[in-house]
mmCIF file of C-alpha atoms in Angstrom:
data_model
loop_
_atom_site.group_PDB
_atom_site.id
_atom_site.type_symbol
_atom_site.label_atom_id
_atom_site.label_comp_id
_atom_site.label_asym_id
_atom_site.label_seq_id
_atom_site.Cartn_x
_atom_site.Cartn_y
_atom_site.Cartn_z
ATOM 1 C CA MET A 34 111.482 35.931 315.841
ATOM 2 C CA ASN A 35 107.817 35.007 316.263
ATOM 3 C CA PRO A 36 106.018 33.177 313.449
ATOM 4 C CA ALA A 37 103.471 35.423 311.766
ATOM 5 C CA ALA A 38 100.115 34.394 310.375
ATOM 6 C CA ASP A 39 100.278 36.739 307.398
ATOM 7 C CA GLU A 40 101.492 35.476 304.040
ATOM 8 C CA VAL A 41 103.856 38.459 303.803
ATOM 9 C CA THR A 42 105.688 39.896 306.788
ATOM 10 C CA HIS A 43 108.105 42.812 306.833
ATOM 11 C CA VAL A 44 110.792 42.673 309.503
ATOM 12 C CA GLU A 45 114.084 44.370 310.270
ATOM 13 C CA VAL A 46 117.061 42.057 310.632
ATOM 14 C CA GLY A 47 120.556 43.384 311.166
ATOM 15 C CA GLY A 48 119.509 46.865 310.095
ATOM 16 C CA ARG A 49 117.974 45.621 306.817
ATOM 17 C CA ARG A 50 114.279 45.622 305.910
ATOM 18 C CA LEU A 51 113.255 42.140 304.731
ATOM 19 C CA ARG A 52 110.094 40.904 303.071
ATOM 20 C CA LEU A 53 109.424 37.402 304.372
ATOM 21 C CA THR A 54 106.778 35.128 302.884
ATOM 22 C CA ASN A 55 104.799 32.088 304.033
ATOM 23 C CA LEU A 56 106.417 31.898 307.439
ATOM 24 C CA GLN A 57 103.981 29.203 308.546
ATOM 25 C CA LYS A 58 104.986 26.868 305.707
ATOM 26 C CA VAL A 59 106.184 23.554 307.127
ATOM 27 C CA LEU A 60 109.628 22.736 305.747
ATOM 28 C CA TYR A 61 110.209 19.613 307.870
ATOM 29 C CA PRO A 62 106.936 17.652 307.911
ATOM 30 C CA ALA A 63 108.229 14.973 310.332
ATOM 31 C CA THR A 64 108.728 17.563 313.072
ATOM 32 C CA GLY A 65 106.381 20.318 311.890
ATOM 33 C CA THR A 66 109.307 22.751 311.698
ATOM 34 C CA THR A 67 108.262 25.896 309.838
ATOM 35 C CA LYS A 68 110.100 28.432 307.721
ATOM 36 C CA ALA A 69 109.800 30.903 310.599
ATOM 37 C CA GLU A 70 111.635 28.474 312.892
ATOM 38 C CA VAL A 71 114.331 27.918 310.263
ATOM 39 C CA ILE A 72 114.906 31.670 309.956
ATOM 40 C CA ASP A 73 114.909 31.996 313.743
ATOM 41 C CA TYR A 74 117.632 29.336 313.960
ATOM 42 C CA LEU A 75 119.743 31.110 311.336
ATOM 43 C CA VAL A 76 119.460 34.397 313.214
ATOM 44 C CA ARG A 77 120.355 32.813 316.549
ATOM 45 C CA VAL A 78 123.291 30.814 315.160
ATOM 46 C CA SER A 79 124.513 33.670 312.985
ATOM 47 C CA GLY A 80 127.706 34.406 314.956
ATOM 48 C CA PRO A 81 129.430 31.033 314.559
ATOM 49 C CA LEU A 82 127.806 30.272 311.208
ATOM 50 C CA LEU A 83 128.928 33.553 309.647
ATOM 51 C CA ALA A 84 132.468 32.869 310.877
ATOM 52 C CA GLN A 85 132.427 29.641 308.833
ATOM 53 C CA LEU A 86 130.911 31.307 305.757
ATOM 54 C CA HIS A 87 133.215 34.339 305.736
ATOM 55 C CA GLU A 88 134.658 34.977 302.254
ATOM 56 C CA ARG A 89 133.561 31.566 300.984
ATOM 57 C CA PRO A 90 131.259 31.414 297.916
ATOM 58 C CA VAL A 91 128.044 29.691 298.987
ATOM 59 C CA THR A 92 126.266 26.996 297.002
ATOM 60 C CA ARG A 93 122.743 26.491 298.275
ATOM 61 C CA ILE A 94 120.317 23.579 298.160
ATOM 62 C CA ARG A 95 116.753 24.870 298.253
ATOM 63 C CA TRP A 96 113.558 23.048 299.205
ATOM 64 C CA PRO A 97 110.757 25.485 298.237
ATOM 65 C CA HIS A 98 108.079 22.989 299.299
ATOM 66 C CA GLY A 99 109.898 21.386 302.198
ATOM 67 C CA VAL A 100 112.190 18.386 302.594
ATOM 68 C CA GLY A 101 111.113 15.239 300.844
ATOM 69 C CA ASP A 102 109.694 17.181 297.922
ATOM 70 C CA PRO A 103 111.361 16.197 294.639
ATOM 71 C CA GLN A 104 111.565 19.828 293.515
ATOM 72 C CA ARG A 105 114.654 20.607 295.575
ATOM 73 C CA PHE A 106 117.467 22.185 293.549
ATOM 74 C CA PHE A 107 121.081 23.322 293.759
ATOM 75 C CA GLU A 108 121.820 26.986 293.196
ATOM 76 C CA LYS A 109 125.207 28.631 292.670
ATOM 77 C CA ASN A 110 124.449 31.936 290.935
ATOM 78 C CA VAL A 111 122.492 34.513 292.891
ATOM 79 C CA PRO A 112 118.809 34.388 291.896
ATOM 80 C CA ALA A 113 116.794 37.129 290.246
ATOM 81 C CA GLY A 114 115.504 39.611 292.787
ATOM 82 C CA THR A 115 118.554 39.388 295.049
ATOM 83 C CA PRO A 116 118.632 42.504 297.263
ATOM 84 C CA SER A 117 121.236 45.062 296.270
ATOM 85 C CA TRP A 118 122.833 44.871 299.714
ATOM 86 C CA VAL A 119 123.731 41.177 299.395
ATOM 87 C CA ARG A 120 127.441 40.972 298.700
ATOM 88 C CA THR A 121 128.320 38.872 295.650
ATOM 89 C CA VAL A 122 131.503 37.747 293.955
ATOM 90 C CA ARG A 123 132.255 36.516 290.422
ATOM 91 C CA VAL A 124 134.393 33.396 290.391
ATOM 92 C CA ALA A 125 135.867 31.947 287.219
ATOM 93 C CA ALA A 126 134.353 28.614 286.140
ATOM 94 C CA SER A 127 134.966 26.204 283.254
ATOM 95 C CA ASP A 128 132.201 27.831 281.200
ATOM 96 C CA GLY A 129 132.670 31.463 282.222
ATOM 97 C CA PHE A 130 131.859 32.956 285.600
ATOM 98 C CA ILE A 131 129.558 32.161 288.496
ATOM 99 C CA GLU A 132 128.204 35.017 290.588
ATOM 100 C CA TYR A 133 127.949 33.589 294.081
ATOM 101 C CA PRO A 134 126.530 35.223 297.186
ATOM 102 C CA LEU A 135 128.948 35.893 300.000
ATOM 103 C CA VAL A 136 127.085 35.533 303.268
ATOM 104 C CA GLU A 137 128.613 38.189 305.491
ATOM 105 C CA ASP A 138 125.747 39.320 307.745
ATOM 106 C CA VAL A 139 122.679 38.094 309.576
ATOM 107 C CA ALA A 140 120.304 39.792 307.120
ATOM 108 C CA THR A 141 121.716 37.697 304.263
ATOM 109 C CA LEU A 142 121.214 34.553 306.349
ATOM 110 C CA ALA A 143 117.574 35.475 306.981
ATOM 111 C CA TRP A 144 117.106 36.212 303.267
ATOM 112 C CA LEU A 145 118.443 32.744 302.412
ATOM 113 C CA GLY A 146 116.137 31.194 304.991
ATOM 114 C CA ASN A 147 113.197 32.914 303.341
ATOM 115 C CA LEU A 148 114.249 31.240 300.080
ATOM 116 C CA SER A 149 114.172 27.849 301.860
ATOM 117 C CA ALA A 150 117.910 27.480 301.241
ATOM 118 C CA LEU A 151 118.335 24.913 303.977
ATOM 119 C CA GLU A 152 121.805 23.638 303.093
ATOM 120 C CA LEU A 153 124.774 25.979 302.713
ATOM 121 C CA HIS A 154 127.805 24.366 301.072
ATOM 122 C CA THR A 155 131.242 25.980 300.846
ATOM 123 C CA PRO A 156 134.708 25.158 299.439
ATOM 124 C CA GLN A 157 137.863 24.791 301.494
ATOM 125 C CA TRP A 158 139.208 28.044 300.022
ATOM 126 C CA THR A 159 138.229 31.695 300.306
ATOM 127 C CA VAL A 160 138.111 34.569 297.834
ATOM 128 C CA GLY A 161 139.344 38.128 297.705
ATOM 129 C CA ARG A 162 137.018 41.053 297.035
ATOM 130 C CA ARG A 163 137.422 40.714 293.252
ATOM 131 C CA GLY A 164 136.966 36.955 293.160
ATOM 132 C CA ALA A 165 140.600 35.864 293.272
ATOM 133 C CA VAL A 166 140.681 32.345 294.683
ATOM 134 C CA ARG A 167 143.097 31.916 297.564
ATOM 135 C CA HIS A 168 144.815 28.691 298.586
ATOM 136 C CA PRO A 169 142.772 26.457 300.919
ATOM 137 C CA ASP A 170 142.881 27.483 304.561
ATOM 138 C CA ARG A 171 141.571 24.143 305.777
ATOM 139 C CA LEU A 172 141.721 20.453 304.964
ATOM 140 C CA VAL A 173 138.621 18.291 305.253
ATOM 141 C CA VAL A 174 138.364 14.531 305.624
ATOM 142 C CA ASP A 175 134.819 13.326 304.930
ATOM 143 C CA LEU A 176 133.913 10.054 306.668
ATOM 144 C CA ASP A 177 131.033 8.338 304.878
ATOM 145 C CA PRO A 178 129.762 4.984 306.193
ATOM 146 C CA GLY A 179 129.006 2.287 303.633
ATOM 147 C CA GLU A 180 126.118 -0.151 303.863
ATOM 148 C CA GLY A 181 126.386 -2.067 307.125
ATOM 149 C CA ALA A 182 128.444 0.628 308.818
ATOM 150 C CA GLY A 183 127.250 3.650 310.765
ATOM 151 C CA LEU A 184 128.222 6.587 312.899
ATOM 152 C CA GLU A 185 129.900 4.381 315.510
ATOM 153 C CA GLN A 186 132.321 3.056 312.881
ATOM 154 C CA CYS A 187 132.897 6.597 311.654
ATOM 155 C CA ALA A 188 133.798 7.620 315.203
ATOM 156 C CA ALA A 189 136.404 4.865 315.468
ATOM 157 C CA VAL A 190 137.936 5.850 312.136
ATOM 158 C CA ALA A 191 137.874 9.537 313.080
ATOM 159 C CA HIS A 192 140.309 8.848 315.902
ATOM 160 C CA LEU A 193 142.618 6.999 313.515
ATOM 161 C CA VAL A 194 142.549 9.949 311.103
ATOM 162 C CA ALA A 195 143.148 12.457 313.893
ATOM 163 C CA GLU A 196 146.193 10.513 315.071
ATOM 164 C CA ARG A 197 147.713 10.549 311.588
ATOM 165 C CA LEU A 198 147.009 14.264 311.226
ATOM 166 C CA ALA A 199 148.571 14.949 314.621
ATOM 167 C CA ASP A 200 151.680 13.055 313.563
ATOM 168 C CA ASP A 201 151.984 15.637 310.771
ATOM 169 C CA GLY A 202 151.356 18.588 313.069
ATOM 170 C CA LEU A 203 147.711 19.091 312.071
ATOM 171 C CA GLU A 204 144.904 19.428 314.611
ATOM 172 C CA ALA A 205 141.366 18.443 313.618
ATOM 173 C CA VAL A 206 137.911 19.270 314.916
ATOM 174 C CA PRO A 207 135.115 16.698 314.403
ATOM 175 C CA VAL A 208 131.758 17.733 312.927
ATOM 176 C CA THR A 209 128.848 15.310 312.742
ATOM 177 C CA SER A 210 127.416 15.966 309.300
ATOM 178 C CA GLY A 211 123.711 15.968 310.114
ATOM 179 C CA GLY A 212 123.431 13.132 307.601
ATOM 180 C CA LYS A 213 125.072 9.708 307.873
ATOM 181 C CA GLY A 214 128.664 10.467 308.780
ATOM 182 C CA LEU A 215 131.016 13.174 309.935
ATOM 183 C CA GLN A 216 133.824 15.437 308.781
ATOM 184 C CA LEU A 217 137.147 16.363 310.267
ATOM 185 C CA TYR A 218 138.462 19.875 309.610
ATOM 186 C CA ALA A 219 142.094 20.853 310.085
ATOM 187 C CA PRO A 220 143.148 24.506 309.647
ATOM 188 C CA LEU A 221 145.998 25.249 307.246
ATOM 189 C CA ALA A 222 148.274 28.206 306.636
ATOM 190 C CA ALA A 223 146.733 28.838 303.171
ATOM 191 C CA THR A 224 150.141 28.480 301.526
ATOM 192 C CA ASP A 225 149.560 25.180 299.685
ATOM 193 C CA ALA A 226 147.558 24.912 296.453
ATOM 194 C CA ALA A 227 144.353 22.872 296.348
ATOM 195 C CA ASP A 228 146.049 20.107 294.350
ATOM 196 C CA ALA A 229 148.674 19.734 297.073
ATOM 197 C CA VAL A 230 146.030 19.585 299.806
ATOM 198 C CA ARG A 231 144.021 17.021 297.852
ATOM 199 C CA GLY A 232 147.175 14.963 297.245
ATOM 200 C CA TYR A 233 148.015 14.958 300.942
ATOM 201 C CA ALA A 234 144.447 13.928 301.839
ATOM 202 C CA GLU A 235 144.560 11.102 299.291
ATOM 203 C CA ARG A 236 147.852 9.760 300.663
ATOM 204 C CA LEU A 237 146.436 9.939 304.178
ATOM 205 C CA ALA A 238 143.259 8.086 303.173
ATOM 206 C CA ARG A 239 145.018 5.391 301.177
ATOM 207 C CA GLY A 240 147.547 4.837 303.954
ATOM 208 C CA LEU A 241 144.805 4.298 306.530
ATOM 209 C CA ALA A 242 142.899 2.033 304.127
ATOM 210 C CA ARG A 243 146.042 -0.059 303.703
ATOM 211 C CA ASP A 244 146.660 -0.301 307.458
ATOM 212 C CA HIS A 245 143.010 -0.884 308.471
ATOM 213 C CA LYS A 246 141.573 -2.905 305.596
ATOM 214 C CA ASP A 247 138.590 -4.235 307.537
ATOM 215 C CA LEU A 248 137.367 -0.800 308.575
ATOM 216 C CA VAL A 249 138.564 1.835 306.103
ATOM 217 C CA THR A 250 138.382 2.318 302.342
ATOM 218 C CA ALA A 251 139.600 5.140 300.133
ATOM 219 C CA THR A 252 137.740 3.824 297.074
ATOM 220 C CA MET A 253 134.422 5.289 295.905
ATOM 221 C CA THR A 254 133.127 1.994 294.417
ATOM 222 C CA LYS A 255 130.028 1.114 296.457
ATOM 223 C CA SER A 256 130.558 -2.639 296.195
ATOM 224 C CA LEU A 257 133.877 -2.225 298.016
ATOM 225 C CA ARG A 258 132.466 -0.053 300.802
ATOM 226 C CA ARG A 259 130.153 -2.513 302.576
ATOM 227 C CA GLY A 260 130.816 -2.497 306.324
ATOM 228 C CA LYS A 261 133.560 0.111 305.931
ATOM 229 C CA VAL A 262 134.001 3.861 306.252
ATOM 230 C CA LEU A 263 134.983 5.767 303.124
ATOM 231 C CA LEU A 264 137.595 8.475 303.639
ATOM 232 C CA ASP A 265 136.544 10.836 300.885
ATOM 233 C CA TRP A 266 139.747 12.748 300.185
ATOM 234 C CA SER A 267 138.272 14.199 296.974
ATOM 235 C CA GLN A 268 136.351 16.826 298.957
ATOM 236 C CA ASN A 269 139.585 18.837 298.895
ATOM 237 C CA THR A 270 139.366 19.214 295.111
ATOM 238 C CA ALA A 271 139.064 22.929 294.328
ATOM 239 C CA ALA A 272 135.749 22.453 292.504
ATOM 240 C CA LYS A 273 134.044 20.633 295.380
ATOM 241 C CA THR A 274 132.193 21.875 298.443
ATOM 242 C CA THR A 275 131.167 20.433 301.799
ATOM 243 C CA ILE A 276 128.293 21.217 304.101
ATOM 244 C CA THR A 277 129.223 24.243 306.205
ATOM 245 C CA PRO A 278 129.502 23.677 309.971
ATOM 246 C CA TYR A 279 126.304 24.918 311.672
ATOM 247 C CA SER A 280 124.266 24.637 308.450
ATOM 248 C CA LEU A 281 120.940 22.840 308.558
ATOM 249 C CA ARG A 282 120.491 19.679 306.519
ATOM 250 C CA GLY A 283 117.607 18.798 304.231
ATOM 251 C CA ARG A 284 116.817 15.515 305.996
ATOM 252 C CA ASP A 285 113.621 14.218 307.573
ATOM 253 C CA ARG A 286 114.470 15.998 310.807
ATOM 254 C CA PRO A 287 116.128 19.435 311.087
ATOM 255 C CA THR A 288 119.602 18.122 311.820
ATOM 256 C CA VAL A 289 122.708 20.297 311.671
ATOM 257 C CA ALA A 290 126.357 19.863 310.709
ATOM 258 C CA ALA A 291 127.407 20.143 314.331
ATOM 259 C CA PRO A 292 130.923 20.639 315.765
ATOM 260 C CA ARG A 293 131.634 18.146 318.535
ATOM 261 C CA ARG A 294 134.065 17.535 321.379
ATOM 262 C CA TRP A 295 136.524 14.701 320.904
ATOM 263 C CA ASP A 296 135.284 12.985 324.070
ATOM 264 C CA GLU A 297 131.918 12.573 322.342
ATOM 265 C CA ILE A 298 133.378 10.744 319.338
ATOM 266 C CA GLY A 299 132.678 7.157 320.310
ATOM 267 C CA PRO A 300 129.844 4.714 321.034
ATOM 268 C CA GLY A 301 126.438 6.373 321.280
ATOM 269 C CA LEU A 302 127.361 9.235 318.949
ATOM 270 C CA ARG A 303 124.345 10.586 317.082
ATOM 271 C CA GLN A 304 123.381 13.492 314.855
ATOM 272 C CA LEU A 305 122.064 16.678 316.494
ATOM 273 C CA THR A 306 119.034 18.806 315.671
ATOM 274 C CA TYR A 307 119.053 22.598 315.483
ATOM 275 C CA ASP A 308 117.541 23.096 318.944
ATOM 276 C CA GLU A 309 120.224 20.881 320.489
ATOM 277 C CA VAL A 310 122.925 22.852 318.692
ATOM 278 C CA LEU A 311 121.538 26.121 320.057
ATOM 279 C CA ASP A 312 121.484 24.682 323.582
ATOM 280 C CA ARG A 313 125.092 23.538 323.220
ATOM 281 C CA LEU A 314 126.195 26.950 321.969
ATOM 282 C CA ALA A 315 124.635 28.540 325.045
ATOM 283 C CA THR A 316 126.525 26.233 327.412
ATOM 284 C CA GLU A 317 129.747 25.360 325.558
ATOM 285 C CA GLY A 318 130.270 28.181 323.084
ATOM 286 C CA ASP A 319 131.554 27.777 319.535
ATOM 287 C CA LEU A 320 133.676 24.627 319.310
ATOM 288 C CA MET A 321 134.982 25.791 315.913
ATOM 289 C CA GLU A 322 136.398 29.059 317.239
ATOM 290 C CA PRO A 323 139.830 27.655 318.211
ATOM 291 C CA TYR A 324 140.144 26.424 314.606
ATOM 292 C CA SER A 325 138.939 29.642 312.976
ATOM 293 C CA ARG A 326 140.840 31.868 310.563
ATOM 294 C CA SER A 327 141.970 33.979 313.511
ATOM 295 C CA HIS A 328 144.010 30.904 314.496
ATOM 296 C CA PRO A 329 145.640 29.812 311.210
ATOM 297 C CA GLY A 330 147.074 26.330 310.985
ATOM 298 C CA PRO A 331 150.449 25.109 309.758
ATOM 299 C CA GLN A 332 151.722 24.336 306.287
ATOM 300 C CA LEU A 333 151.347 20.812 304.998
ATOM 301 C CA PRO A 334 154.309 18.572 305.844
#
């Protein structure tokens, strides 16, 4: 997709007619990355990204004036003016219902890009066509470095977590978050309730914190996290979401939550930008595909 000079541009994406606005607006000032380039990335990464978004309600973080602007905001309900062809689902919430978008095609991705919805966050569970919430089909372990720790420490801890998961018959794929840390995703059989998955993740995190006190913590208190990596087991709570693999991040540079090979998880590990992710997809393919819903994981032990 070529950037257009006009304020309003009409294009066809995935068989849908879209009205795109302000394509030359810079959304990442540090790199000069424009809205047009963001939409182009979403179109080009749509295959693997849509596989991760499939049947998951999407919470968006929008930066209408670009990253760094204080007017960013979270959005769960679909906004006014949502095209009629965007699939939505009503999910029960504590105060009623939330009508989320379900991002099932490339046109919906381009529409979200036009809204400057840079970050796409999803839960560990999926929904049926009428909004029934299914059991989680994946477990996530979020590795967040405290002050004085960094991605290298996260990499060391990631191997410890993966070993414990493997002992329980679970296989994990690492994803550098595009922010400070990384996540590990392990597919599940979708037979255990969210509370059970969260409980397992908490036991895993607390066990590793007990066995590796100088490197790992399972406690949120910031004063206890200095120089350590937090294993945030709470991301498996049904009400929480994590950044979707292949989503952009709203950071200074257009980094991406990027799936990685295990042989990369070590010294020298760094976050990847969207152009690097596209290059890797062209040469290595989708590293998440072996862990996709077409390859369901086991039950929890």
